[in-house]
Every structure is written in C-alpha cells, then in structure tokens.
Coordinates of C-alpha atoms (C1' of nucleotides) and ligand atoms in Angstrom, one line a residue:
Chain A
M1 CA -25.5 4.3 16.3
T2 CA -25.3 1.1 18.1
E3 CA -26.5 -1.2 15.3
G4 CA -23.3 -0.7 13.5
W5 CA -22.2 -1.0 10.0
K6 CA -24.4 -1.8 7.0
A7 CA -23.1 -3.0 3.7
T8 CA -25.5 -0.6 2.1
D9 CA -24.1 2.4 3.9
N10 CA -22.8 5.1 1.7
R11 CA -19.9 6.4 3.8
K12 CA -16.6 6.1 2.1
I13 CA -14.1 4.0 4.0
S14 CA -10.5 4.5 3.1
E15 CA -8.2 1.7 2.1
S16 CA -5.9 2.6 5.0
T17 CA -8.8 2.1 7.5
I18 CA -9.4 -1.4 6.1
H19 CA -5.8 -2.3 6.3
R20 CA -5.6 -1.1 9.9
L21 CA -8.7 -3.2 10.7
S22 CA -6.7 -6.2 9.5
H23 CA -4.0 -5.4 11.9
Y24 CA -6.5 -4.7 14.8
Y25 CA -7.9 -8.1 14.0
R26 CA -4.6 -9.9 14.4
T27 CA -3.7 -8.0 17.6
L28 CA -7.2 -8.8 19.1
S29 CA -6.7 -12.4 18.2
V30 CA -3.6 -12.5 20.2
L31 CA -5.2 -10.6 23.1
E32 CA -8.1 -13.0 23.1
R33 CA -5.8 -15.9 23.4
E34 CA -4.1 -14.1 26.3
D35 CA -7.5 -13.8 28.0
Y36 CA -7.8 -10.0 27.9
E37 CA -11.3 -8.9 28.5
T38 CA -11.1 -5.3 27.3
I39 CA -8.6 -3.1 25.6
S40 CA -8.5 0.7 25.4
S41 CA -7.8 2.6 22.2
R42 CA -4.6 3.8 23.9
E43 CA -3.2 0.3 24.4
L44 CA -4.3 -0.9 21.0
A45 CA -2.7 2.2 19.4
R46 CA 0.5 1.6 21.4
R47 CA 0.7 -1.9 20.0
E48 CA 0.0 -0.8 16.5
K49 CA 2.2 2.3 16.7
L50 CA -0.8 4.6 15.9
T51 CA -2.6 7.3 17.8
P52 CA -5.6 6.4 20.0
A53 CA -7.7 8.8 18.0
Q54 CA -6.9 6.9 14.8
V55 CA -8.1 3.7 16.4
R56 CA -11.3 5.2 17.6
K57 CA -12.0 7.0 14.4
D58 CA -11.5 3.8 12.4
L59 CA -13.9 1.9 14.5
S60 CA -16.4 4.7 14.7
F61 CA -17.0 4.4 10.9
F62 CA -18.7 1.0 11.6
G63 CA -20.5 1.6 14.9
S64 CA -19.7 2.2 18.5
F65 CA -18.3 -0.9 20.1
G66 CA -16.6 0.4 23.2
T67 CA -17.7 1.4 26.7
R68 CA -16.7 4.8 27.9
G69 CA -14.3 4.6 30.8
L70 CA -13.5 1.0 30.0
G71 CA -12.4 0.4 26.5
Y72 CA -13.5 -2.2 23.9
P73 CA -14.5 -5.8 24.7
V74 CA -11.7 -7.9 23.1
K75 CA -13.8 -10.9 22.0
D76 CA -16.7 -8.9 20.7
L77 CA -14.6 -6.4 18.8
R78 CA -12.6 -9.2 17.2
A79 CA -15.8 -10.8 16.0
K80 CA -17.2 -7.5 14.8
I81 CA -14.1 -6.7 12.8
A82 CA -14.1 -10.3 11.3
N83 CA -17.7 -9.5 10.3
I84 CA -16.8 -6.2 8.7
L85 CA -13.9 -7.7 6.8
G86 CA -16.1 -10.6 5.8
I87 CA -13.7 -13.1 7.2
D88 CA -16.2 -14.7 9.5
R89 CA -17.0 -17.2 6.7
A90 CA -15.0 -19.4 4.3
W91 CA -14.0 -18.1 0.9
N92 CA -13.2 -20.4 -2.0
V93 CA -10.0 -19.6 -3.8
A94 CA -8.6 -20.8 -7.1
L95 CA -4.9 -20.5 -8.1
I96 CA -3.8 -20.1 -11.7
G97 CA -0.2 -20.9 -12.4
V98 CA 1.4 -23.6 -10.3
G99 CA 5.0 -22.5 -10.6
N100 CA 7.4 -21.2 -8.0
I101 CA 5.1 -18.8 -6.3
G102 CA 2.0 -20.8 -6.9
S103 CA 3.5 -23.9 -5.3
A104 CA 4.5 -21.9 -2.3
M105 CA 0.9 -20.7 -1.9
V106 CA -0.5 -24.2 -2.1
S107 CA 1.8 -25.4 0.6
Y108 CA 0.9 -22.5 2.9
K109 CA -1.5 -23.8 5.6
E110 CA -2.3 -20.4 7.2
F111 CA -4.6 -19.4 4.4
V112 CA -7.1 -22.1 5.2
K113 CA -7.0 -21.2 8.9
Q114 CA -7.8 -17.6 7.9
G115 CA -10.8 -18.7 5.9
F116 CA -9.2 -18.7 2.5
A117 CA -9.1 -22.2 1.2
I118 CA -7.4 -23.0 -2.1
K119 CA -9.9 -25.3 -3.8
L120 CA -8.7 -25.4 -7.4
L121 CA -5.5 -25.2 -9.3
F122 CA -5.0 -24.5 -13.0
D123 CA -2.0 -24.5 -15.3
N124 CA -1.5 -24.9 -19.0
D125 CA 1.7 -27.0 -18.8
Q126 CA 0.8 -30.6 -19.9
R127 CA 3.4 -31.9 -17.4
K128 CA 1.6 -30.2 -14.5
I129 CA -2.0 -30.9 -15.5
G130 CA -3.4 -33.9 -13.6
S131 CA -0.6 -33.8 -11.0
N132 CA -1.5 -33.6 -7.4
H133 CA -0.4 -30.7 -5.1
K134 CA -1.2 -31.2 -1.5
G135 CA -4.3 -33.2 -2.4
I136 CA -5.5 -30.8 -5.1
I137 CA -5.4 -31.8 -8.8
V138 CA -4.0 -29.3 -11.3
H139 CA -6.7 -28.7 -13.9
D140 CA -6.4 -27.8 -17.6
M141 CA -7.1 -24.1 -18.4
R142 CA -9.8 -25.4 -20.8
D143 CA -11.9 -26.4 -17.8
L144 CA -11.6 -23.0 -16.2
E145 CA -15.2 -21.9 -16.5
K146 CA -16.7 -25.2 -15.7
E147 CA -14.6 -25.8 -12.6
L148 CA -14.8 -22.2 -11.2
K149 CA -18.5 -22.5 -11.3
A150 CA -18.7 -26.0 -10.0
K151 CA -16.5 -25.2 -7.0
K152 CA -18.2 -21.8 -6.4
I153 CA -14.9 -19.9 -6.5
D154 CA -15.0 -16.4 -5.0
I155 CA -11.4 -15.2 -5.4
V156 CA -8.7 -16.1 -7.9
M157 CA -5.0 -15.8 -7.4
I158 CA -2.9 -15.2 -10.5
A159 CA 0.7 -16.5 -10.5
V160 CA 1.4 -16.8 -14.2
P161 CA 4.2 -15.0 -16.1
A162 CA 3.6 -11.3 -16.5
T163 CA 3.2 -11.6 -20.3
V164 CA 0.0 -13.7 -20.1
A165 CA -1.4 -12.3 -16.9
Q166 CA -3.8 -9.8 -18.6
N167 CA -5.2 -12.6 -20.8
I168 CA -5.8 -14.9 -17.9
V169 CA -7.5 -12.0 -16.0
D170 CA -9.8 -11.4 -18.9
D171 CA -10.7 -15.1 -19.0
V172 CA -11.4 -15.2 -15.3
V173 CA -13.5 -12.0 -15.3
R174 CA -15.5 -13.5 -18.2
C175 CA -16.2 -16.5 -16.0
G176 CA -17.9 -14.1 -13.5
I177 CA -15.1 -13.7 -10.9
R178 CA -15.1 -10.4 -9.1
A179 CA -12.0 -10.5 -6.9
I180 CA -8.4 -11.1 -8.0
L181 CA -5.1 -11.3 -6.2
N182 CA -2.3 -10.8 -8.7
F183 CA 1.4 -11.7 -8.3
A184 CA 2.5 -10.7 -11.8
P185 CA 4.3 -7.4 -11.9
V186 CA 1.9 -5.8 -14.3
K187 CA -1.0 -3.4 -14.0
L188 CA -4.2 -5.1 -14.9
K189 CA -7.1 -3.6 -16.7
V190 CA -10.4 -4.7 -15.3
A191 CA -14.0 -3.5 -15.3
D192 CA -15.1 -1.2 -12.6
N193 CA -17.1 -3.9 -10.8
V194 CA -14.1 -6.2 -10.4
F195 CA -11.8 -5.8 -7.4
Y196 CA -8.1 -6.6 -7.7
R197 CA -5.0 -6.2 -5.6
S198 CA -1.4 -6.8 -6.6
E199 CA 1.5 -8.1 -4.6
N200 CA 4.4 -6.4 -6.3
M201 CA 7.7 -7.4 -4.7
A202 CA 9.8 -5.5 -7.2
M203 CA 8.0 -2.3 -6.2
E204 CA 8.6 -2.8 -2.6
L205 CA 12.3 -3.5 -3.3
E206 CA 12.4 -0.3 -5.3
Y207 CA 10.9 1.6 -2.4
L208 CA 13.7 0.3 -0.1
S209 CA 16.2 1.2 -2.7
F210 CA 14.8 4.8 -2.8
A211 CA 14.9 4.9 1.0
L212 CA 18.5 3.8 1.2
V213 CA 19.6 6.3 -1.4
N214 CA 17.5 9.3 -0.4
L215 CA 16.4 8.9 3.2
A216 CA 19.3 7.2 4.9
N217 CA 21.5 9.1 7.3
R218 CA 18.9 11.8 7.8
S219 CA 18.7 13.3 11.2
G220 CA 16.3 11.0 13.0
G221 CA 15.4 9.3 9.7
K222 CA 11.8 8.4 9.2
K223 CA 10.5 4.9 9.3
L224 CA 8.9 3.7 6.1
D225 CA 6.3 1.1 7.0
K226 CA 3.6 -0.2 4.8
D227 CA 2.1 -1.6 8.0
S228 CA 2.1 1.6 9.9
T229 CA -0.1 4.5 10.2
N230 CA 0.4 5.9 6.7
S231 CA -1.3 3.9 4.0
Chain B
M1 CA 15.2 24.0 -11.3
T2 CA 17.0 22.1 -14.0
E3 CA 19.6 20.5 -11.9
G4 CA 16.9 18.3 -10.4
W5 CA 16.7 16.2 -7.3
K6 CA 19.2 16.0 -4.5
A7 CA 19.3 13.3 -1.9
T8 CA 19.9 16.0 0.6
D9 CA 16.7 17.8 -0.3
N10 CA 14.3 18.3 2.5
R11 CA 11.1 18.1 0.6
K12 CA 8.8 15.3 1.7
I13 CA 8.0 12.9 -1.0
S14 CA 5.0 10.7 -0.4
E15 CA 5.0 6.9 -0.6
S16 CA 2.4 7.1 -3.4
T17 CA 4.6 9.2 -5.5
I18 CA 7.5 6.7 -5.2
H19 CA 5.2 3.8 -6.1
R20 CA 4.0 5.7 -9.1
L21 CA 7.6 6.3 -10.1
S22 CA 8.0 2.6 -10.1
H23 CA 5.1 2.3 -12.5
Y24 CA 6.3 5.1 -14.7
Y25 CA 9.7 3.4 -14.9
R26 CA 8.1 0.1 -16.1
T27 CA 6.0 1.9 -18.7
L28 CA 8.9 3.9 -19.9
S29 CA 11.0 0.8 -20.3
V30 CA 8.3 -0.6 -22.6
L31 CA 8.1 2.6 -24.5
E32 CA 11.9 2.7 -24.9
R33 CA 11.9 -0.8 -26.3
E34 CA 9.1 0.3 -28.8
D35 CA 11.4 3.2 -29.9
Y36 CA 9.3 6.1 -28.6
E37 CA 11.3 9.3 -28.5
T38 CA 9.0 11.4 -26.3
I39 CA 5.8 10.9 -24.3
S40 CA 3.4 13.5 -22.9
S41 CA 2.0 13.5 -19.4
R42 CA -1.3 12.9 -21.0
E43 CA -0.3 9.7 -22.7
L44 CA 1.6 8.4 -19.7
A45 CA -1.4 9.2 -17.5
R46 CA -3.7 7.3 -19.9
R47 CA -1.5 4.2 -19.7
E48 CA -1.3 4.4 -15.9
K49 CA -4.9 5.4 -15.4
L50 CA -4.0 8.6 -13.7
T51 CA -4.5 12.3 -14.4
P52 CA -1.8 14.2 -16.5
A53 CA -1.5 16.6 -13.6
Q54 CA -0.6 13.8 -11.2
V55 CA 2.2 12.7 -13.5
R56 CA 3.6 16.2 -13.9
K57 CA 3.4 16.9 -10.2
D58 CA 5.1 13.6 -9.3
L59 CA 8.0 14.4 -11.7
S60 CA 8.2 18.0 -10.7
F61 CA 9.2 17.1 -7.2
F62 CA 12.5 15.9 -8.6
G63 CA 13.2 18.5 -11.3
S64 CA 11.9 19.5 -14.7
F65 CA 12.6 16.9 -17.2
G66 CA 10.1 17.7 -20.0
T67 CA 10.0 20.1 -22.9
R68 CA 6.9 22.4 -23.1
G69 CA 4.9 21.6 -26.2
L70 CA 6.7 18.3 -26.7
G71 CA 6.6 16.1 -23.6
Y72 CA 9.2 14.0 -21.8
P73 CA 12.2 12.3 -23.5
V74 CA 11.5 8.6 -22.9
K75 CA 15.1 7.5 -22.6
D76 CA 16.3 10.3 -20.4
L77 CA 13.2 10.2 -18.2
R78 CA 13.6 6.5 -17.6
A79 CA 17.2 6.9 -16.7
K80 CA 16.4 9.8 -14.4
I81 CA 13.7 7.8 -12.6
A82 CA 16.1 4.9 -12.3
N83 CA 18.5 7.3 -10.6
I84 CA 15.9 8.7 -8.3
L85 CA 14.8 5.2 -7.2
G86 CA 18.4 4.1 -6.8
I87 CA 17.9 1.2 -9.3
D88 CA 20.7 2.4 -11.6
R89 CA 23.0 0.2 -9.6
A90 CA 23.2 -3.3 -8.2
W91 CA 22.0 -4.1 -4.7
N92 CA 23.1 -7.1 -2.8
V93 CA 20.3 -9.0 -1.2
A94 CA 20.3 -11.8 1.4
L95 CA 17.4 -14.1 2.1
I96 CA 16.7 -15.7 5.4
G97 CA 14.5 -18.7 5.5
V98 CA 14.7 -21.0 2.5
G99 CA 11.2 -22.6 2.8
N100 CA 8.3 -22.4 0.4
I101 CA 8.4 -18.7 -0.2
G102 CA 12.2 -18.4 0.1
S103 CA 12.8 -21.0 -2.5
A104 CA 10.4 -19.3 -4.9
M105 CA 12.3 -16.1 -4.5
V106 CA 15.7 -17.7 -5.2
S107 CA 14.3 -19.2 -8.4
Y108 CA 13.0 -15.9 -9.6
K109 CA 15.3 -14.6 -12.3
E110 CA 13.6 -11.1 -12.7
F111 CA 15.1 -9.8 -9.5
V112 CA 18.6 -10.0 -10.8
K113 CA 17.6 -8.2 -14.0
Q114 CA 16.1 -5.5 -11.9
G115 CA 19.3 -5.0 -10.0
F116 CA 18.4 -7.0 -6.9
A117 CA 20.7 -10.0 -6.8
I118 CA 20.2 -12.6 -4.1
K119 CA 23.8 -13.2 -3.0
L120 CA 23.3 -15.1 0.3
L121 CA 20.9 -17.6 1.8
F122 CA 20.4 -18.5 5.5
D123 CA 18.4 -21.1 7.4
N124 CA 18.7 -22.8 10.7
D125 CA 17.5 -26.2 9.5
Q126 CA 20.5 -28.6 9.5
R127 CA 19.1 -30.4 6.5
K128 CA 19.1 -27.2 4.5
I129 CA 22.4 -25.7 5.6
G130 CA 25.1 -26.4 3.1
S131 CA 22.7 -27.3 0.3
N132 CA 22.8 -25.5 -3.0
H133 CA 19.9 -23.5 -4.4
K134 CA 20.5 -22.2 -7.9
G135 CA 24.2 -22.0 -7.2
I136 CA 23.9 -20.4 -3.8
I137 CA 24.9 -22.2 -0.7
V138 CA 22.6 -22.1 2.3
H139 CA 24.5 -20.7 5.3
D140 CA 24.1 -21.3 9.0
M141 CA 22.5 -18.5 10.9
R142 CA 25.6 -18.5 13.1
D143 CA 27.6 -17.0 10.2
L144 CA 25.0 -14.2 9.7
E145 CA 27.1 -11.3 10.7
K146 CA 30.3 -12.5 9.1
E147 CA 28.6 -13.3 5.8
L148 CA 26.4 -10.2 5.6
K149 CA 29.5 -8.1 6.0
A150 CA 31.7 -10.2 3.6
K151 CA 29.1 -10.0 0.9
K152 CA 28.3 -6.3 1.5
I153 CA 24.6 -7.0 1.8
D154 CA 22.3 -4.0 1.5
I155 CA 18.8 -5.5 1.8
V156 CA 17.6 -8.6 3.7
M157 CA 14.5 -10.5 2.8
I158 CA 12.9 -12.3 5.7
A159 CA 10.9 -15.5 4.9
V160 CA 10.9 -17.3 8.2
P161 CA 7.8 -18.3 10.3
A162 CA 6.0 -15.4 11.9
T163 CA 6.9 -16.5 15.4
V164 CA 10.7 -16.0 14.9
A165 CA 10.5 -13.0 12.4
Q166 CA 11.1 -10.3 15.1
N167 CA 14.1 -12.1 16.5
I168 CA 15.6 -12.5 13.1
V169 CA 15.0 -8.8 12.3
D170 CA 16.7 -7.8 15.6
D171 CA 19.7 -9.9 14.7
V172 CA 19.8 -8.5 11.2
V173 CA 19.5 -4.9 12.4
R174 CA 22.3 -5.6 14.9
C175 CA 24.5 -6.6 12.0
G176 CA 24.0 -3.1 10.5
I177 CA 21.3 -3.8 7.9
R178 CA 19.1 -0.8 7.2
A179 CA 16.6 -2.2 4.7
I180 CA 14.3 -5.2 5.2
L181 CA 11.6 -6.8 3.1
N182 CA 9.4 -9.0 5.3
F183 CA 7.1 -11.8 4.2
A184 CA 6.0 -12.9 7.7
P185 CA 2.5 -11.6 8.6
V186 CA 3.7 -9.7 11.6
K187 CA 4.3 -6.0 12.3
L188 CA 8.0 -5.6 13.0
K189 CA 9.5 -3.2 15.5
V190 CA 12.6 -1.6 14.3
A191 CA 14.6 1.5 15.0
D192 CA 13.7 4.7 13.2
N193 CA 16.7 4.6 11.0
V194 CA 15.8 1.1 9.6
F195 CA 13.5 0.9 6.6
Y196 CA 11.2 -2.0 6.2
R197 CA 8.3 -3.1 4.0
S198 CA 6.0 -6.0 4.4
E199 CA 4.4 -8.2 1.8
N200 CA 1.2 -9.3 3.5
M201 CA -0.9 -11.6 1.4
A202 CA -3.4 -12.3 4.1
M203 CA -4.1 -8.5 4.3
E204 CA -4.7 -8.2 0.6
L205 CA -7.1 -11.2 0.7
E206 CA -8.9 -9.6 3.6
Y207 CA -9.2 -6.4 1.5
L208 CA -10.8 -8.4 -1.3
S209 CA -13.1 -10.1 1.2
F210 CA -14.2 -6.7 2.5
A211 CA -14.8 -5.5 -1.0
L212 CA -16.9 -8.5 -1.9
V213 CA -19.0 -8.2 1.2
N214 CA -19.3 -4.4 1.3
L215 CA -18.7 -2.9 -2.1
A216 CA -20.0 -5.4 -4.6
N217 CA -23.2 -4.6 -6.5
R218 CA -22.9 -0.9 -5.8
S219 CA -24.1 1.4 -8.6
G220 CA -21.0 1.7 -10.7
G221 CA -18.9 0.0 -8.1
K222 CA -15.4 1.4 -7.5
K223 CA -12.2 -0.2 -8.5
L224 CA -9.9 -1.1 -5.6
D225 CA -6.4 -1.0 -7.0
K226 CA -3.3 -0.9 -5.0
D227 CA -1.6 -0.1 -8.3
S228 CA -3.7 2.8 -9.1
T229 CA -3.7 6.5 -8.1
N230 CA -4.5 6.0 -4.5
S231 CA -1.6 4.6 -2.5
Chain C
dC1 C1' 9.2 36.9 -37.6
dC2 C1' 4.7 36.1 -36.1
dT3 C1' 0.8 33.3 -35.1
dT4 C1' -1.0 29.0 -33.8
dT5 C1' -0.8 24.9 -31.4
dC6 C1' 0.8 22.1 -28.0
dT7 C1' 2.4 20.7 -23.4
dT8 C1' 5.0 21.6 -19.2
dG9 C1' 5.6 23.3 -14.5
dT10 C1' 3.3 25.1 -10.6
dG11 C1' 0.6 28.1 -7.4
dA12 C1' -4.0 27.7 -5.6
dA13 C1' -8.3 25.1 -4.8
dA14 C1' -10.5 21.0 -3.7
dG15 C1' -10.7 16.8 -1.6
dG16 C1' -9.3 13.3 1.7
dT17 C1' -7.1 11.6 6.1
dT18 C1' -5.3 12.2 10.6
dT19 C1' -5.0 14.5 14.9
dC20 C1' -7.0 17.4 18.4
dA21 C1' -9.9 18.4 22.1
dC22 C1' -13.8 17.9 24.7
dA23 C1' -18.6 16.6 26.0
dA24 C1' -20.8 12.5 27.2
dC25 C1' -20.9 8.6 29.7
dA26 C1' -19.5 4.5 32.7
dC27 C1' -17.6 2.7 36.5
dT28 C1' -15.4 3.0 41.5
dG29 C1' -15.0 4.1 46.1
dG30 C1' -16.5 6.6 49.7
Chain D
dC1 C1' -25.8 9.4 45.8
dC2 C1' -21.9 12.1 44.5
dA3 C1' -17.1 13.2 43.2
dG4 C1' -13.3 11.5 40.8
dT5 C1' -11.1 9.0 37.2
dG6 C1' -10.9 7.0 32.8
dT7 C1' -12.2 6.3 28.1
dT8 C1' -15.2 6.6 24.2
dG9 C1' -17.2 9.0 20.1
dT10 C1' -17.0 12.8 17.3
dG11 C1' -17.1 17.6 15.3
dA12 C1' -13.5 20.7 14.0
dA13 C1' -8.7 21.8 12.9
dA14 C1' -4.5 20.6 10.9
dC15 C1' -2.3 18.3 7.7
dC16 C1' -1.4 15.9 3.3
dT17 C1' -2.5 14.6 -1.6
dT18 C1' -4.7 15.3 -5.9
dT19 C1' -6.8 18.1 -9.3
dC20 C1' -7.5 22.5 -11.5
dA21 C1' -6.2 26.1 -14.3
dC22 C1' -3.2 29.0 -16.6
dA23 C1' 1.2 31.5 -17.6
dA24 C1' 5.4 30.3 -19.8
dG25 C1' 7.9 28.2 -23.2
dA26 C1' 8.8 25.3 -27.5
dA27 C1' 8.1 23.9 -32.1
dA28 C1' 5.9 24.3 -36.7
dG29 C1' 4.2 26.5 -40.6
dG30 C1' 3.6 30.2 -43.3
Ligands
NAD301 N1 9.0 -16.5 -7.9 C1 9.0 -15.3 -7.3 O1 9.6 -15.2 -6.3 C2 8.2 -14.1 -7.8 C3 8.4 -12.9 -7.2 C4 7.7 -11.8 -7.6 C5 6.8 -11.9 -8.7 N2 6.7 -13.1 -9.2 C6 5.7 -13.2 -10.4 O2 4.8 -14.3 -10.2 C7 4.5 -14.9 -11.4 C8 4.8 -16.3 -11.3 O3 6.2 -16.5 -11.0 P1 6.9 -17.9 -10.9 O4 8.3 -17.7 -10.4 O5 6.0 -18.8 -10.1 O6 6.9 -18.4 -12.4 P2 6.9 -19.9 -12.9 O7 7.3 -19.8 -14.4 O8 7.6 -20.7 -12.0 O9 5.4 -20.3 -12.9 C9 4.4 -19.8 -13.8 C10 3.4 -20.9 -14.0 O10 2.4 -20.5 -14.9 C11 2.1 -21.4 -15.8 N3 1.5 -20.8 -17.0 C12 2.2 -20.1 -18.0 N4 1.3 -19.7 -18.9 C13 0.1 -20.1 -18.5 C14 -1.2 -19.9 -19.0 N5 -1.4 -19.2 -20.2 N6 -2.2 -20.4 -18.4 C15 -2.1 -21.1 -17.2 N7 -0.8 -21.3 -16.7 C16 0.2 -20.8 -17.3 C17 3.4 -22.1 -16.1 O11 3.2 -23.4 -16.6 C18 4.0 -22.2 -14.7 O12 3.6 -23.3 -14.0 C19 5.3 -14.1 -12.5 O13 4.4 -13.2 -13.0 C20 6.4 -13.5 -11.7 O14 6.8 -12.3 -12.3 C21 7.3 -14.2 -8.8
NAD302 N1 4.1 -19.9 1.6 C1 3.3 -18.9 1.3 O1 2.6 -18.9 0.3 C2 3.2 -17.7 2.2 C3 2.3 -16.8 2.0 C4 2.2 -15.6 2.8 C5 3.1 -15.5 3.9 N2 4.0 -16.4 4.1 C6 4.9 -16.2 5.2 O2 6.2 -16.4 4.8 C7 7.0 -17.0 5.8 C8 7.6 -18.2 5.3 O3 6.6 -19.1 4.8 P1 7.0 -20.5 4.2 O4 5.7 -21.1 3.6 O5 8.1 -20.3 3.2 O6 7.4 -21.3 5.5 P2 8.4 -22.6 5.5 O7 8.2 -23.2 6.8 O8 8.3 -23.3 4.3 O9 9.8 -21.9 5.5 C9 10.4 -21.2 6.6 C10 11.9 -21.5 6.6 O10 12.5 -20.7 7.7 C11 13.4 -21.5 8.3 N3 13.6 -21.1 9.7 C12 12.8 -21.3 10.7 N4 13.2 -20.7 11.8 C13 14.4 -20.1 11.5 C14 15.3 -19.4 12.2 N5 15.2 -19.1 13.5 N6 16.4 -18.9 11.5 C15 16.5 -19.1 10.2 N7 15.7 -19.9 9.5 C16 14.6 -20.4 10.1 C17 12.9 -22.9 8.2 O11 13.9 -23.9 8.3 C18 12.3 -22.9 6.8 O12 13.2 -23.3 5.8 C19 6.1 -17.2 7.0 O13 6.1 -16.2 7.9 C20 4.7 -17.2 6.3 O14 3.7 -16.8 7.2 C21 4.1 -17.5 3.3

DNA sequence: CCTTTCTTGTGAAAGGTTTCACAACACTGG
DNA sequence: CCAGTGTTGTGAAACCTTTCACAAGAAAGG
C-alpha cells in the first residue's frame, strides 16, 4: 500500500477525483510557499469546501501518503499529486487558430509555469501565416504533420470556428495526437484512444441562466459550483 | 404531467442533466434548420452519444413532451428546452477585466446571438478606462455599483488576475449580482444564494496530462469527454 | 375496428460516488 | 512505558445517476 499508484493499475478513478486533485495541488502549492510542514484532511477539506473523508478517499486511490495522528506532509504530497497528474514534466502544446481566443492563450504566461508550453501556432489565414506572436511563428496548416512531429507535440488546443473544428480534429488525430483541448462549441467525434476536453463558455452561461430562473430565491438556495465537491 | 416544469418544483435536477439539455438544445437547433419535424430519443441519443433512456429520463424531469410511437416535435422541444434553461430571453452581462481573455470575449459575436449580450466593461487600468471596445466604453471600477444597476446586469464575467478575483467577486456580490462566470484559476468563496461557475483551462490541461500518463495505451482506452454522458 | 409496429414515460435495478464510522496507528507528556 | 489525543485509511452505508425493461399510448394499414 505504500508504494502508491501505478499507471498500470486497473482501479477506475473518477473525473471528479482528478479535478479535485488539481485543486489540492494548487492549495498545497500555496501552503508550501507559506512554509506549512503538514496538513490534515480536515484543514484541506475546509479550504476546498469538501468533507475530510472525501479528501482521504481521493488520496487513498493512489496510495497512503499521510501519517496517522499528524496529517499529510505538504511538500511530499504536492510532489506526489504532480506526479499522479503528470505535471512534474513539461508538455509540448500546439495551438490551431490564432484568432481572439488563440491570441489570448499565446499571451498567457501561466501555462508555461504550469508545464504547458505553447511551442507551435497554426492558422490558415495568409495574413497571419509567418507572423510572430510572442516569439512564435504562425505556421501554415499544410505543415501540420511535419511540425507537430518535429516539435514532439503532446497536446493540441483548437481555437478555430466551430464549423471547421471537426475537420481540424480529424487532421490532428491523423497526425498521431492523442490529447485535445477544444474551445469550439461543438461536440467532437474522436476515436476511443484519443482524449479530449472542451471549454464551453456558452454551456456555463446557460447553466447560470438556468440557476437564475429555476433556483434563485429558494430557501437557503444551493451553491452551484463546478469547482466544488460535485463534479 | 402535461403541464410540465415549474420553477417552484422541488425535484432536484443534476448538473449533468442541465449540461445535456444544453447539448440537446444545440442539436435541436440544427435539426430545426434542417426541417426535421420530429426526432426520437434513439436518434437524439445517437447524435449525442448517449442512451435513449438517458434522453427520455432527462426530459421527463420537466414534463412529457413526446408522442408515443412518434418521438418529440423538434420545434416545440427546442422552445421548451430554451424555456427551461432560461435562454428564451436576453440576459445582460458585464465583463470585468479587459485584458487578453476579456478582449476575446468582447469580440465574440456568438454570445449575443445566444442571448448573452455584454453591455458593460470594467477595468482599473487608467489607460483602458474610457477606451472603446466594439462600441462599449470601459468603465472605472468606481462606477461598478451605479453602472451595474443602471444597465440591469444579470451576470458578471470575471477576467482579472487571480490575485484580485476574490475581491472583485465580493464587490460584485455586494452590488446584488447573483450569477458569476469566473476565468481566474481560483476557487471563489460566495454566499449560498450566489451562483458561480469557473472556466479553468489549467484544470482541463491537467486532466489531459493525467489521461496521457495514466490512461493511454490501455486496451480499448476510454474516452474522456466533458461533453459526454458523464458530467 | 383490429392488429401490428413504434416509441414514450417511468418504476425498479444496476452502477457509481460520497459520507460515515471506526480500527489502526503515531506522536506527546507524564 | 502507558494513557490520551489526534488523524489516517478503509470497508460499509447512504446517496445519487444511469440503464433496463415494459406497460401504455399513438399511428398506419388493411
Ligand atoms: N472569442 C471568444 O470569446 C470565444 C468564446 C467562446 C468560444 N469561442 C470559440 O473559440 C473558437 C475561436 O473563436 P475566436 O473568437 O478566436 O474566433 P476567430 O475568428 O477570432 O479566430 C479563429 C481563427 O481560426 C483561423 N481558422 C479558420 N479556419 C481555419 C482552418 N481551417 N485552419 C486553421 N485555422 C483556421 C482563422 O484564421 C482565425 O485566425 C470558435 O469556435 C468560437 O466559437 C470563442
Ligand atoms: N489569457 C488566457 O489565455 C487565460 C487562460 C486561462 C486563464 N486566464 C485567467 O484569466 C484572467 C485574465 O487573464 P488575462 O490573460 O486576460 O490577463 P490580463 O492581465 O491580460 O488582463 C487582466 C485585466 O484585468 C485588469 N485588472 C487588474 N486588476 C483589476 C482590478 N482590481 N479591477 C479591475 N480590473 C483589473 C487589468 O487592467 C487587465 O486589463 C486571469 O485570472 C488568468 O489567470 C487567462
């Protein structure tokens, strides 16, 4: 039980658990900077607005990292979670579609700090191809395969109009990419061995709209929180 | 059973159900444009990669909109879902923080089409205050309360640096706002009667990272899909 | 009008996630 | 070394969501 998590393990880890690990990671980073040595599941839960049992259960899927009577060692646990999430290394990211959203992403310095470095840009607009964004040249879509492979890209972000998103995804998957972050408000069809996630702002706004119409002025109305305990 | 959903109903609707309604809505919009009269739960499920039972169950929480043997009337169902989600009306949105992400949002024309019109911009950078983005003037944060009330803002988007996000949220809530869409990668503390959702790209990237490290090259690897059946 | 075919709406079963509750253990102070 | 306190790790219970399975109803065709 002490040797922890193996990638080959067959246990099924829920999406919610992984998302909570991301949060734990951020909180632990703060605690580490504030020179905390250990933290209890109770205190961690308080900061995350979860139950202590939830915290312990989440961590227990991957090993036993705490000390009874004491809590978890902040530094080690942070490192362990980084390892579980695979963010203890650098990932090479490419971005396709250097428009409004795409430009914002390129200018965002936090990604690099978190180990996700945008190494390649693509567009099909002749006016944009060859131009320089924060030191990165925008490539022609025709060079997609060659460049993705040359730069050993792991993750592709897609910020093109919704109408062409599926085509681009198909191209990217054909080039061997297994992980995609999509910003177009469409549901993508991909093979079973390709992972993708979508950021869909319209959907979140619709959720807020639903909440305002249906859940507002309830007695002790409930918090809706994508960040919180419920997935 | 035929009079359908009431906002005063006490049944608990899950987040997943609401997200799926958003998807159904989009698919139904497409079907309506393609002049479909009716659609069965089976066909809708096929397009959404869900089970027919899931579709029927989701809809059944709000009433019974179908005809046995025939399916659901596309036009009516779309209208009904719009009503449930509260997107059959216009919402007034304000955006705080006109930086990289904020500017991208202002330039995004789809939001207006979907009933979410950005009516107000705020920043605390003197160089930005007074400037004009797509016809909207950037206001000083000091005018927050006055302007939010004058423009009858329903939803506030927060695109400021993570360090100040909580302060801004507190201000906004104090002005009476009940719905917030947050882009800063922090967990916000808000009262129980305030709804908020976060777009957290770092978290989605971390999920992809986890998938690449832990789930890749599994036998018949599983698709991770925020859009799909699991919330 | 009756039979066949189709599809909804929904209780009940199955499956998944969170919370509970407590044994096991670690540290502290006497 | 022992009693007392605190906290983990984890089966089991409680809770929540999805899937199953079928009765009920609608249309079509003879
Ligand atoms: N801007 C926002 O705030 C926002 C919000 C939510 C969702 N989105 C979504 O993000 C996506 C991008 O939005 P945007 O506002 O940045 O749009 P945009 O039009 O500013 O940018 C799209 C970019 O993609 C490029 N492009 C178009 N077709 C291409 C192709 N076949 N191959 C390569 N590049 C191509 C265009 O040249 C352009 O540079 C859209 O799907 C949009 O729905 C944007
Ligand atoms: N740019 C991205 O791609 C990206 C991606 C993920 C998350 N985010 C998050 O979105 C937020 C904004 O990112 P960005 O890249 O647009 O940053 P930015 O620095 O470009 O923009 C922030 C804006 O907020 C304004 N601001 C700062 N303090 C303020 C205050 N107290 N009141 C009002 N306005 C204030 C600044 O003047 C600036 O215009 C950040 O929290 C960031 O972490 C951005």
